[in-house]
PDB file of C-alpha atoms in Angstrom:
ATOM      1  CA  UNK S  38       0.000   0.000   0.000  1.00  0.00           C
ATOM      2  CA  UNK S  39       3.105   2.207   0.283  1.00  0.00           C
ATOM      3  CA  UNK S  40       1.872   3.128   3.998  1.00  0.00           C
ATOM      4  CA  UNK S  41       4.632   3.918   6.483  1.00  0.00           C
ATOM      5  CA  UNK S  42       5.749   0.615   8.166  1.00  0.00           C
ATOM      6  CA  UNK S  43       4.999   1.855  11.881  1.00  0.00           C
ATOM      7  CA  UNK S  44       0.867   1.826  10.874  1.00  0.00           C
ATOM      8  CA  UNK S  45       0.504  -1.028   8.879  1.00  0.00           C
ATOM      9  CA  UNK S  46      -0.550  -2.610  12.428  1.00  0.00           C
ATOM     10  CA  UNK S  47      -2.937   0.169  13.169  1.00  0.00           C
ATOM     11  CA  UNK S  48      -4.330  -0.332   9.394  1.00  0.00           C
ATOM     12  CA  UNK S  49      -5.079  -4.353   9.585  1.00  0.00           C
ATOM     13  CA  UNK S  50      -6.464  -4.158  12.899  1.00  0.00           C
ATOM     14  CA  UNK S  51      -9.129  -1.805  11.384  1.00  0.00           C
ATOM     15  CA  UNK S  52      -9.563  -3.543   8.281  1.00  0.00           C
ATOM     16  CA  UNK S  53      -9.440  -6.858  10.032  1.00  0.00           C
ATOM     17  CA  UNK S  54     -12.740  -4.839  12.131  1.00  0.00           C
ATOM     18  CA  UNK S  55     -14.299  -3.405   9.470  1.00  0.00           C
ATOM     19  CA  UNK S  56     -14.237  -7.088   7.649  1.00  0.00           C
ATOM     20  CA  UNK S  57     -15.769  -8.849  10.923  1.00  0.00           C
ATOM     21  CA  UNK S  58     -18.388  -5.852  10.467  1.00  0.00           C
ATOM     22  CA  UNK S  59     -19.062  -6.219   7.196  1.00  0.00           C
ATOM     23  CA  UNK S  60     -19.566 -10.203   7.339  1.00  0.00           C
ATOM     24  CA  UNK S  61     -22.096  -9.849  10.245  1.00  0.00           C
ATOM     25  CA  UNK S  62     -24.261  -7.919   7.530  1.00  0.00           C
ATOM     26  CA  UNK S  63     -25.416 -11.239   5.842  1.00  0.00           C
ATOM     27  CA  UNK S  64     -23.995 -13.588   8.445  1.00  0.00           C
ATOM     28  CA  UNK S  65     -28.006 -14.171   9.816  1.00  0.00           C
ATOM     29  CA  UNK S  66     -29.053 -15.186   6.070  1.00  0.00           C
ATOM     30  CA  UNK S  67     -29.061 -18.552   6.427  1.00  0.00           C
ATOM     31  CA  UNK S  68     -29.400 -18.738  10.327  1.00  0.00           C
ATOM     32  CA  UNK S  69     -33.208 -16.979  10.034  1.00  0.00           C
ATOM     33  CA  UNK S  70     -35.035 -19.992   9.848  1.00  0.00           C
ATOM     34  CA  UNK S  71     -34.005 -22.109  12.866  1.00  0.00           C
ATOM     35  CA  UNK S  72     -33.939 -18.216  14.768  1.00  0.00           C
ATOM     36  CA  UNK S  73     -37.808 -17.622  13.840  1.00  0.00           C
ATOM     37  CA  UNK S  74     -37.890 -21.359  15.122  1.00  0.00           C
ATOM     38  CA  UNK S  75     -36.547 -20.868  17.804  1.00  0.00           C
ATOM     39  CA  UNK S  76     -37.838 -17.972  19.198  1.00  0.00           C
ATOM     40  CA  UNK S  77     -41.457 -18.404  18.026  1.00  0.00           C
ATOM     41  CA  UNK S  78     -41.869 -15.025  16.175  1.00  0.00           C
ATOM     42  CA  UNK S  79     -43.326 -14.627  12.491  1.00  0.00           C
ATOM     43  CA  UNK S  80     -40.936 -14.406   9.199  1.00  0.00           C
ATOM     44  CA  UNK S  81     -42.133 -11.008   8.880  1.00  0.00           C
ATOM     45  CA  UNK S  82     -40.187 -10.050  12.385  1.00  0.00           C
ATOM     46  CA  UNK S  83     -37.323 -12.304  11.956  1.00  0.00           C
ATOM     47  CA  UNK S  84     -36.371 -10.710   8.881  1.00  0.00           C
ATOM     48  CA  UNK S  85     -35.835  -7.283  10.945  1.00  0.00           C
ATOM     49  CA  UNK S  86     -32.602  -8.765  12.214  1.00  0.00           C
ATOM     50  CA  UNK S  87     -30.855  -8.248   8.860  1.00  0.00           C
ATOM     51  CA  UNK S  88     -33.468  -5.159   7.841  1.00  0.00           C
ATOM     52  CA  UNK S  89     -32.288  -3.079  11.208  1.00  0.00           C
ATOM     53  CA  UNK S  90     -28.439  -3.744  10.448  1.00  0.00           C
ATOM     54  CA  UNK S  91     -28.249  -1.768   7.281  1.00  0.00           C
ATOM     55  CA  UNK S  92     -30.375   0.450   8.640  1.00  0.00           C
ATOM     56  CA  UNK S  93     -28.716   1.438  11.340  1.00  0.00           C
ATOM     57  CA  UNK S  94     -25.346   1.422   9.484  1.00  0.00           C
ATOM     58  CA  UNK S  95     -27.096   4.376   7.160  1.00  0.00           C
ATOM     59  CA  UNK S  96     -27.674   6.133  10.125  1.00  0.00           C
ATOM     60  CA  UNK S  97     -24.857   6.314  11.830  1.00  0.00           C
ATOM     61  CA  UNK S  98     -22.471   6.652   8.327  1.00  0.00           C
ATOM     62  CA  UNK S  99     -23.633  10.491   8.498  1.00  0.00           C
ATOM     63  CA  UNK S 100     -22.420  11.464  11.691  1.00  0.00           C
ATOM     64  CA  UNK S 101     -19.064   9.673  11.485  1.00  0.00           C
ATOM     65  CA  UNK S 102     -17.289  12.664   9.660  1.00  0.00           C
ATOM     66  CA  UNK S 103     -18.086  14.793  12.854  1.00  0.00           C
ATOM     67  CA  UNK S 104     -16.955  12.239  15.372  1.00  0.00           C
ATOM     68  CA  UNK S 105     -13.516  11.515  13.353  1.00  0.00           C
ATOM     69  CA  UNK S 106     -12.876  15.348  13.256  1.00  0.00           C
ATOM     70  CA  UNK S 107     -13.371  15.532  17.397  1.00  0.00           C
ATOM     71  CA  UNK S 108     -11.970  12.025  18.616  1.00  0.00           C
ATOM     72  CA  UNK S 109      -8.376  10.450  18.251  1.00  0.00           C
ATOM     73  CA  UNK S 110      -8.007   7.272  16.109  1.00  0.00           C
ATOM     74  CA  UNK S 111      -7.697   4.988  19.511  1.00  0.00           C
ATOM     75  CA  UNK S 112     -10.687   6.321  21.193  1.00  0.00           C
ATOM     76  CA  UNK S 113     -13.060   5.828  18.181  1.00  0.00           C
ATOM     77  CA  UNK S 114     -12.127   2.067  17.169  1.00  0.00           C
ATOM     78  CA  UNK S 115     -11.900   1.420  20.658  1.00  0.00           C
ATOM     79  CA  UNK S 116     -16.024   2.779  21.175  1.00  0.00           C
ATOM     80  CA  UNK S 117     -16.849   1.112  17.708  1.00  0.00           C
ATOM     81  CA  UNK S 118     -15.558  -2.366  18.984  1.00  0.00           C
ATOM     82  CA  UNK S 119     -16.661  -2.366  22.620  1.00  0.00           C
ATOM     83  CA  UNK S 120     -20.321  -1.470  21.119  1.00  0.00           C
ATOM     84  CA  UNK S 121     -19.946  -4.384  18.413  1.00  0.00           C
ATOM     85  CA  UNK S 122     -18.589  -6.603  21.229  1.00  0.00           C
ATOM     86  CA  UNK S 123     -21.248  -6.031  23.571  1.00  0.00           C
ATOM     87  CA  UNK S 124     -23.800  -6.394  20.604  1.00  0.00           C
ATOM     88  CA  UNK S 125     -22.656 -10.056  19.765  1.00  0.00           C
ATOM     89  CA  UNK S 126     -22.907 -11.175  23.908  1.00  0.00           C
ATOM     90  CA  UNK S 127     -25.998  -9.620  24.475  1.00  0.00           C
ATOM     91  CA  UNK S 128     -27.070 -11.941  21.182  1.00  0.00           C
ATOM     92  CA  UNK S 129     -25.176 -14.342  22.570  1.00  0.00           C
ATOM     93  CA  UNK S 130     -27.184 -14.721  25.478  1.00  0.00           C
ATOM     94  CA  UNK S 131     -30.687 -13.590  24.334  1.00  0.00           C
ATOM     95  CA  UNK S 132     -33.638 -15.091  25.307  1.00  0.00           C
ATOM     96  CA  UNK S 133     -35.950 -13.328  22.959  1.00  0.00           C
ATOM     97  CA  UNK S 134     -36.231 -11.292  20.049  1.00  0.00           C
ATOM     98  CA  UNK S 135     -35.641  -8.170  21.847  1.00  0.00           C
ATOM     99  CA  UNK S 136     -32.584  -8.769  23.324  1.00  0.00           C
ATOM    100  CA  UNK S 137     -31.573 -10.377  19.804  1.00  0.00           C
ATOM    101  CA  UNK S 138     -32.525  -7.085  18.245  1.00  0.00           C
ATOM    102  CA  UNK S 139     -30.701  -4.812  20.943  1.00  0.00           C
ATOM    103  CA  UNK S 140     -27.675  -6.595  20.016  1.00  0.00           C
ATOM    104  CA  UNK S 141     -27.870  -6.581  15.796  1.00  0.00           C
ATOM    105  CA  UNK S 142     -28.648  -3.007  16.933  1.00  0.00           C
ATOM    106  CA  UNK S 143     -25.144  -2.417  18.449  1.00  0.00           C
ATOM    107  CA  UNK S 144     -23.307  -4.479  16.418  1.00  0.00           C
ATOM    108  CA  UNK S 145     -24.557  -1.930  13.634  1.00  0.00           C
ATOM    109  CA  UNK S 146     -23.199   0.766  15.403  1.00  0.00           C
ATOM    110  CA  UNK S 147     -20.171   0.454  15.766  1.00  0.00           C
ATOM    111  CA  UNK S 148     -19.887  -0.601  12.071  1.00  0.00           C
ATOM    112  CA  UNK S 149     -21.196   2.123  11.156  1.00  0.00           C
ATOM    113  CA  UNK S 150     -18.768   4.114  12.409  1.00  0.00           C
ATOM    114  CA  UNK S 151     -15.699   1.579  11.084  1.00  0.00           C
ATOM    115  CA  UNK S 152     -16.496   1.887   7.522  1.00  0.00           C
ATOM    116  CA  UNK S 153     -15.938   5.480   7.174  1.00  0.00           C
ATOM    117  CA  UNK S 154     -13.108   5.561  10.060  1.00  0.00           C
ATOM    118  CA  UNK S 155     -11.508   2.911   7.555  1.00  0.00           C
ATOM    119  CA  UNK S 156     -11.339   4.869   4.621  1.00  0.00           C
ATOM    120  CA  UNK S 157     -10.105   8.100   6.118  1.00  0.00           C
ATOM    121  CA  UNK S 158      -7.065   6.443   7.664  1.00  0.00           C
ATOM    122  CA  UNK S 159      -6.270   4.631   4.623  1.00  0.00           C
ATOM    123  CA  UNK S 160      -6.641   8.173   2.522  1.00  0.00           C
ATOM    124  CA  UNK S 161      -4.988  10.113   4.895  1.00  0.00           C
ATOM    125  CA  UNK S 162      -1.813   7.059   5.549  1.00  0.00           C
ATOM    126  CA  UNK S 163      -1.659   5.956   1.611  1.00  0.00           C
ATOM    127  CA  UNK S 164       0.832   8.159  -0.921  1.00  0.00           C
ATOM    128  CA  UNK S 165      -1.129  10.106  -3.527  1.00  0.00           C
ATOM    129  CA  UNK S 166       0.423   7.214  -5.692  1.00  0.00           C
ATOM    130  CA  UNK S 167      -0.799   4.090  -4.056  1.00  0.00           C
ATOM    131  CA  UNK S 168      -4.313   5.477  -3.224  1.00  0.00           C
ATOM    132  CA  UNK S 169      -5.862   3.984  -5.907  1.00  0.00           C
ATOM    133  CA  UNK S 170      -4.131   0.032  -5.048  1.00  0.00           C
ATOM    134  CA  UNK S 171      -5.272   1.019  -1.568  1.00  0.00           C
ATOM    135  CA  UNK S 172      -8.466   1.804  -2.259  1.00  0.00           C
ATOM    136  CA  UNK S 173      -9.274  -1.218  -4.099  1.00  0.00           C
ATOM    137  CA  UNK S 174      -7.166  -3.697  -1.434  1.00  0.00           C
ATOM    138  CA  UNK S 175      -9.953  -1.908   1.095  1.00  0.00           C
ATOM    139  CA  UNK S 176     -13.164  -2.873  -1.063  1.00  0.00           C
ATOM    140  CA  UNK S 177     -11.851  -5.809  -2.038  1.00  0.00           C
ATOM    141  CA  UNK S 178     -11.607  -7.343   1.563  1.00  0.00           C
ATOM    142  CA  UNK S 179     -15.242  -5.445   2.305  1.00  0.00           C
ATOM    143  CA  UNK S 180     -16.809  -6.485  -0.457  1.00  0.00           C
ATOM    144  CA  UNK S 181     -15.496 -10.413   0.174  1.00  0.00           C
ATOM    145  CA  UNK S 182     -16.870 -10.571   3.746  1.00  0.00           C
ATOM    146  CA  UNK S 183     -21.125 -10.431   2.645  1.00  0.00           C
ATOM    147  CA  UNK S 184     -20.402 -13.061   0.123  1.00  0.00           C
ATOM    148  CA  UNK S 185     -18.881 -15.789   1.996  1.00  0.00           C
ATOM    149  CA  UNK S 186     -21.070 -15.070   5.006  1.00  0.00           C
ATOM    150  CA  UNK S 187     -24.193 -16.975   4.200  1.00  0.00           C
ATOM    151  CA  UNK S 188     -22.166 -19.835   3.844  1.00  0.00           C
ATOM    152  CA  UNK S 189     -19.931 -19.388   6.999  1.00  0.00           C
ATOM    153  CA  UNK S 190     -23.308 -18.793   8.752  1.00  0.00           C
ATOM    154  CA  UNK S 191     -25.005 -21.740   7.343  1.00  0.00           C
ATOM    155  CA  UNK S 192     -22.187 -24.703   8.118  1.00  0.00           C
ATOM    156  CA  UNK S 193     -22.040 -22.805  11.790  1.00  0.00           C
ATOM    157  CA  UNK S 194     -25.869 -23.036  11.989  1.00  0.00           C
ATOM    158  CA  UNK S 195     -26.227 -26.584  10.880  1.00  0.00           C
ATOM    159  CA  UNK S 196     -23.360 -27.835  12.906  1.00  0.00           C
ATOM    160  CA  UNK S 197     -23.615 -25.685  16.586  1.00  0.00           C
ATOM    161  CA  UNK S 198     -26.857 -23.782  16.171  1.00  0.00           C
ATOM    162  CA  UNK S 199     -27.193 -20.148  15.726  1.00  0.00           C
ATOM    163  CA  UNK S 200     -25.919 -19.083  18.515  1.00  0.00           C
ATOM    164  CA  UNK S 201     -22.447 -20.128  17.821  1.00  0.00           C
ATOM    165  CA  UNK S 202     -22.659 -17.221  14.910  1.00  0.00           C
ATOM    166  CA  UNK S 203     -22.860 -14.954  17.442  1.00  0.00           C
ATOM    167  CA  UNK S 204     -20.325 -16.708  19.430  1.00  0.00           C
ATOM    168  CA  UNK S 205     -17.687 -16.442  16.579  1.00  0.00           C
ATOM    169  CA  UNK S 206     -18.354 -12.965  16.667  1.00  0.00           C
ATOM    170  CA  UNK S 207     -17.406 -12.041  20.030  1.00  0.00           C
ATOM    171  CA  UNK S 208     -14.501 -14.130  20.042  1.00  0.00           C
ATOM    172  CA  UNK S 209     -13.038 -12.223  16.984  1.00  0.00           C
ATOM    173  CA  UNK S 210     -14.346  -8.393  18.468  1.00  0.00           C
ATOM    174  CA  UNK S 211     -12.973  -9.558  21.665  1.00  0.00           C
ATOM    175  CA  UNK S 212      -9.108 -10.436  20.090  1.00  0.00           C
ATOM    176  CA  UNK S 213      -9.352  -7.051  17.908  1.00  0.00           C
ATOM    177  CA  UNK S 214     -10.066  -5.261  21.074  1.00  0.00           C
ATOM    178  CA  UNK S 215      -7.175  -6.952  22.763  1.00  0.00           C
ATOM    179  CA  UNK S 216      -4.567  -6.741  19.785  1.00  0.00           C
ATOM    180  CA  UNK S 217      -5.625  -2.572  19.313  1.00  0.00           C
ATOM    181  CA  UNK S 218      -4.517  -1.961  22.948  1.00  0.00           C
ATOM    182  CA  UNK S 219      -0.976  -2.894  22.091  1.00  0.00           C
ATOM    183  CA  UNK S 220      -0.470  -1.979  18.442  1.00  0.00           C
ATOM    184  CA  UNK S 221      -3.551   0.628  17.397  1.00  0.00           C
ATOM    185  CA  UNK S 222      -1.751   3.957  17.128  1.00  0.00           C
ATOM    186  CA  UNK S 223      -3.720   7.065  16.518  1.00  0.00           C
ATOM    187  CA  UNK S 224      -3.508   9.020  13.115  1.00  0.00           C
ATOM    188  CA  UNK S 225      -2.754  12.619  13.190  1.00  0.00           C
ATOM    189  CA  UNK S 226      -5.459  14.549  10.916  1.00  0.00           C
ATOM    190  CA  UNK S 227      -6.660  17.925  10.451  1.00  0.00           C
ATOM    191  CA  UNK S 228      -9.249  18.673  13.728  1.00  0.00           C
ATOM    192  CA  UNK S 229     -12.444  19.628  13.236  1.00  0.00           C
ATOM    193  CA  UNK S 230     -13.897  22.314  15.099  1.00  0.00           C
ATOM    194  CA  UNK S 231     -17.322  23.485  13.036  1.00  0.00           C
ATOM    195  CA  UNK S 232     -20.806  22.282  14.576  1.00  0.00           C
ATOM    196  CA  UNK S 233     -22.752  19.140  14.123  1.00  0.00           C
ATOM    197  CA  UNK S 234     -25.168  19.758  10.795  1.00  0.00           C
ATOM    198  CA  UNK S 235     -28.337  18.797  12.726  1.00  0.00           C
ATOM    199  CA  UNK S 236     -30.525  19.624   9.892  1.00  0.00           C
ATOM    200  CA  UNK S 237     -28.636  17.506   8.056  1.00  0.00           C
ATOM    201  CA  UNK S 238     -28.642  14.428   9.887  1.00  0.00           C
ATOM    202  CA  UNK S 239     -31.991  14.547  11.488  1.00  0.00           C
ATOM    203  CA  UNK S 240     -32.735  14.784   7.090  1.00  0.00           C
ATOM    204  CA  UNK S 241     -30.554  11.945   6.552  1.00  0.00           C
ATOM    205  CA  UNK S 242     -32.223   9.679   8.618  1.00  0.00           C
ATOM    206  CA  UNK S 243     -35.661  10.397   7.760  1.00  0.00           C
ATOM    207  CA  UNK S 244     -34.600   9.593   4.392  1.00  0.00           C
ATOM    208  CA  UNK S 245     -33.032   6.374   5.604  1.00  0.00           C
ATOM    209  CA  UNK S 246     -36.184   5.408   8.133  1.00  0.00           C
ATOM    210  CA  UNK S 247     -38.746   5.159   4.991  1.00  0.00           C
ATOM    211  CA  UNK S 248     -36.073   3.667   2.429  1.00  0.00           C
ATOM    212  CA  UNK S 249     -35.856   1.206   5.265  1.00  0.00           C
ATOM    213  CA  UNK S 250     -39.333   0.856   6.960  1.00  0.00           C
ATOM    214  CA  UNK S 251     -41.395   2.571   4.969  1.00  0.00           C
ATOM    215  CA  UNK S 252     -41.038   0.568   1.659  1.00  0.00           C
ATOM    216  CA  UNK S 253     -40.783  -2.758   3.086  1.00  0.00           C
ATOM    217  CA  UNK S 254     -44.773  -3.323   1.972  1.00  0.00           C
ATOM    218  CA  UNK S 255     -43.731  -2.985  -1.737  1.00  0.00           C
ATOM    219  CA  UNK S 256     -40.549  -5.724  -0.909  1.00  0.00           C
ATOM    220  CA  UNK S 257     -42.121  -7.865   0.889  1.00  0.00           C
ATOM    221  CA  UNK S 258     -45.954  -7.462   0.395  1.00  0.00           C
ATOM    222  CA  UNK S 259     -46.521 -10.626   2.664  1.00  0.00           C
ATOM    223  CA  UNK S 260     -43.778 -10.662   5.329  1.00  0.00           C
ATOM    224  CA  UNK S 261     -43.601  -7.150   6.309  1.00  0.00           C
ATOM    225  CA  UNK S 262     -43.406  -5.793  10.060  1.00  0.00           C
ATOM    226  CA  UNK S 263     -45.761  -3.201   8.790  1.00  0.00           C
ATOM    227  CA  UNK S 264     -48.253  -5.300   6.662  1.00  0.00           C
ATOM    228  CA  UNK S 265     -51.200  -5.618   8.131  1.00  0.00           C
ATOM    229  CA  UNK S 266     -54.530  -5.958   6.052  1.00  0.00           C
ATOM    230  CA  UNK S 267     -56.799  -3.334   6.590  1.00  0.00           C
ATOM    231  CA  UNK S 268     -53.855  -0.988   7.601  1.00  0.00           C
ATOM    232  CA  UNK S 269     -53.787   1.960   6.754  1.00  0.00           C
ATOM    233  CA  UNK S 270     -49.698   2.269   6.834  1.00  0.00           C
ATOM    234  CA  UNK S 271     -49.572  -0.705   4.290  1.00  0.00           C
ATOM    235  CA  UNK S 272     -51.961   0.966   1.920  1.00  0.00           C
ATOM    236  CA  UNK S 273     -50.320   2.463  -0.917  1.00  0.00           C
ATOM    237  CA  UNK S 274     -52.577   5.459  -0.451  1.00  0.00           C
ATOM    238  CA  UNK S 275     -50.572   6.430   2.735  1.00  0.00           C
ATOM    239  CA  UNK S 276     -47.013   5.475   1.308  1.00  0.00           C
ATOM    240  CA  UNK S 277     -47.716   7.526  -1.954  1.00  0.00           C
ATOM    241  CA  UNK S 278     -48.662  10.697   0.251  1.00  0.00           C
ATOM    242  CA  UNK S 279     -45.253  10.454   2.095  1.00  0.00           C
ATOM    243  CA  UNK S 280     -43.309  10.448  -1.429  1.00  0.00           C
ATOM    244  CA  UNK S 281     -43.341  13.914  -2.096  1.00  0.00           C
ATOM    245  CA  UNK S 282     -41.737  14.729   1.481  1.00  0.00           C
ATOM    246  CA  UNK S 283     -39.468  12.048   0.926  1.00  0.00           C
ATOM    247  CA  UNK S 284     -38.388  13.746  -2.453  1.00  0.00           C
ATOM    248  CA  UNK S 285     -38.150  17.195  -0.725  1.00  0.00           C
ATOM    249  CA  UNK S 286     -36.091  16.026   2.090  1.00  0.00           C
ATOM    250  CA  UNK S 287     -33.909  14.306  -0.540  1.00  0.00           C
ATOM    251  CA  UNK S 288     -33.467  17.764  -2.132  1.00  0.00           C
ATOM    252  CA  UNK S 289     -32.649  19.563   0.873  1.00  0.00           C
ATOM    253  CA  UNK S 290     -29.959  17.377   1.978  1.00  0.00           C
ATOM    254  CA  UNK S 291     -28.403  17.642  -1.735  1.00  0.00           C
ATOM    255  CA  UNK S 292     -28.644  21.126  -1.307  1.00  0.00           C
ATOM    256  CA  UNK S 293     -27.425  21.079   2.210  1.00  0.00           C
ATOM    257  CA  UNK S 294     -24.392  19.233   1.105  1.00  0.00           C
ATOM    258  CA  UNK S 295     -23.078  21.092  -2.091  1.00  0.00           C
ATOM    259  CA  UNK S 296     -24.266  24.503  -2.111  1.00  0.00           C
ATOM    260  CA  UNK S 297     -21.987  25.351   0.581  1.00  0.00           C
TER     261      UNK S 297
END
């Protein structure tokens, strides 16, 4: 990568992170089944365990240019990892779907926070030169974790139950968090001292909450959380009124972002 020698430690552990992250995005794929088993709750709820982990990871991408600018390199991967390894025990241990969700929920959050955190040290390390093999090591290694993870998930499920998925996962979070404390060095970068964008974010996830929730009846017609005959917040009526406030918040934010 051309990267100076002394931060190729600090760079792995984050990309090893950031890969753990991004497998745990379809890493419940094949375990859904035996978890909607298992805990007795309909296909339309089960399916909210993968649903809320993009979601959340949308909105928490927004505000992750803010907290880089106002936190060191240490105390930011060390917050993203404690939240993704208390997310995998508390799904660890769940007895119920709510506890299950509480944990995809923090898992999600501190990804959300690696995936940007990974790409600014890896811009701001990398030689004008060697951004672009960078770059492409970087997607290559995030884009490889989702596709193998069905399968990893599957062979774990058959063989030790879902749970053990979970159990992988905290064993992995749990050695990053113990190799960063000896060889994570923080990354000098410009500081950022302007406000929080509130507008802006509280936009963002607006945007993000109907992508996410408020389409899921046009998806998945059948299994939705939201689908409900009779319902008024399935009817198309109700999502069709919400489209043109979708499409001005959309505009805003563009506006928001580039007219500056």
């Amino acid at each position: 990568m051309g990267v100076d020698k002394k931060y190729m430690p600090t760079i792995m552990i984050i990309l090893v992170g950031t890969f753990v992250g991004s497998l745990t995005q379809t890493l419940l794929t094949s375990a859904l089944p035996k978890i909607v088993a298992d805990l007795g709750i309909s296909v339309g709820l089960g399916q909210w365990l993968t649903t809320i982990y993009l979601l959340v990871i949308g909105i928490m991408v927004p505000t992750t240019s803010f907290l880089i600018g106002r936190f060191s390199t240490r105390q930011l991967f060390y917050t993203c990892m404690s939240f993704f390894f208390t997310g995998s025990l508390l799904a660890l241990f769940s007895g119920n779907f709510a506890m299950l969700l509480s944990g995809r929920v923090l898992q999600a959050v501190g990804t959300g926070i690696l995936f940007p955190l990974l790409n600014v040290i890896v811009l701001e390390l990398a030689p004008l030169s060697r951004r672009g093999f960078a770059m492409g090591i970087v997607g290559l290694a995030v884009s490889f974790a989702p596709a193998i993870a069905p399968t990893l998930s599957g062979w774990l499920n058959d063989t030790y139950g879902w749970q053990s998925i979970f159990l992988l996962l905290s064993v992995f979070s749990g050695a990053i968090l113990l190799c960063a404390a000896f060889l994570l060095k923080n990354v000098k970068r410009e500081e950022f001292s302007g406000p929080l964008d509130k507008l802006s974010i509280l936009l963002s996830y607006y945007n993000n909450l109907w992508i996410g929730y408020g389409s899921q009846p046009y998806a998945f017609p059948s299994h939705s959380l939201s689908y409900n005959k009779g319902s008024n917040w399935s009817d198309d009526s109700f999502l069709g009124s919400t489209r043109p406030y979708v499409r001005q918040s959309a505009i805003l934010l563009l506006q928001r972002s580039f007219c500056r």
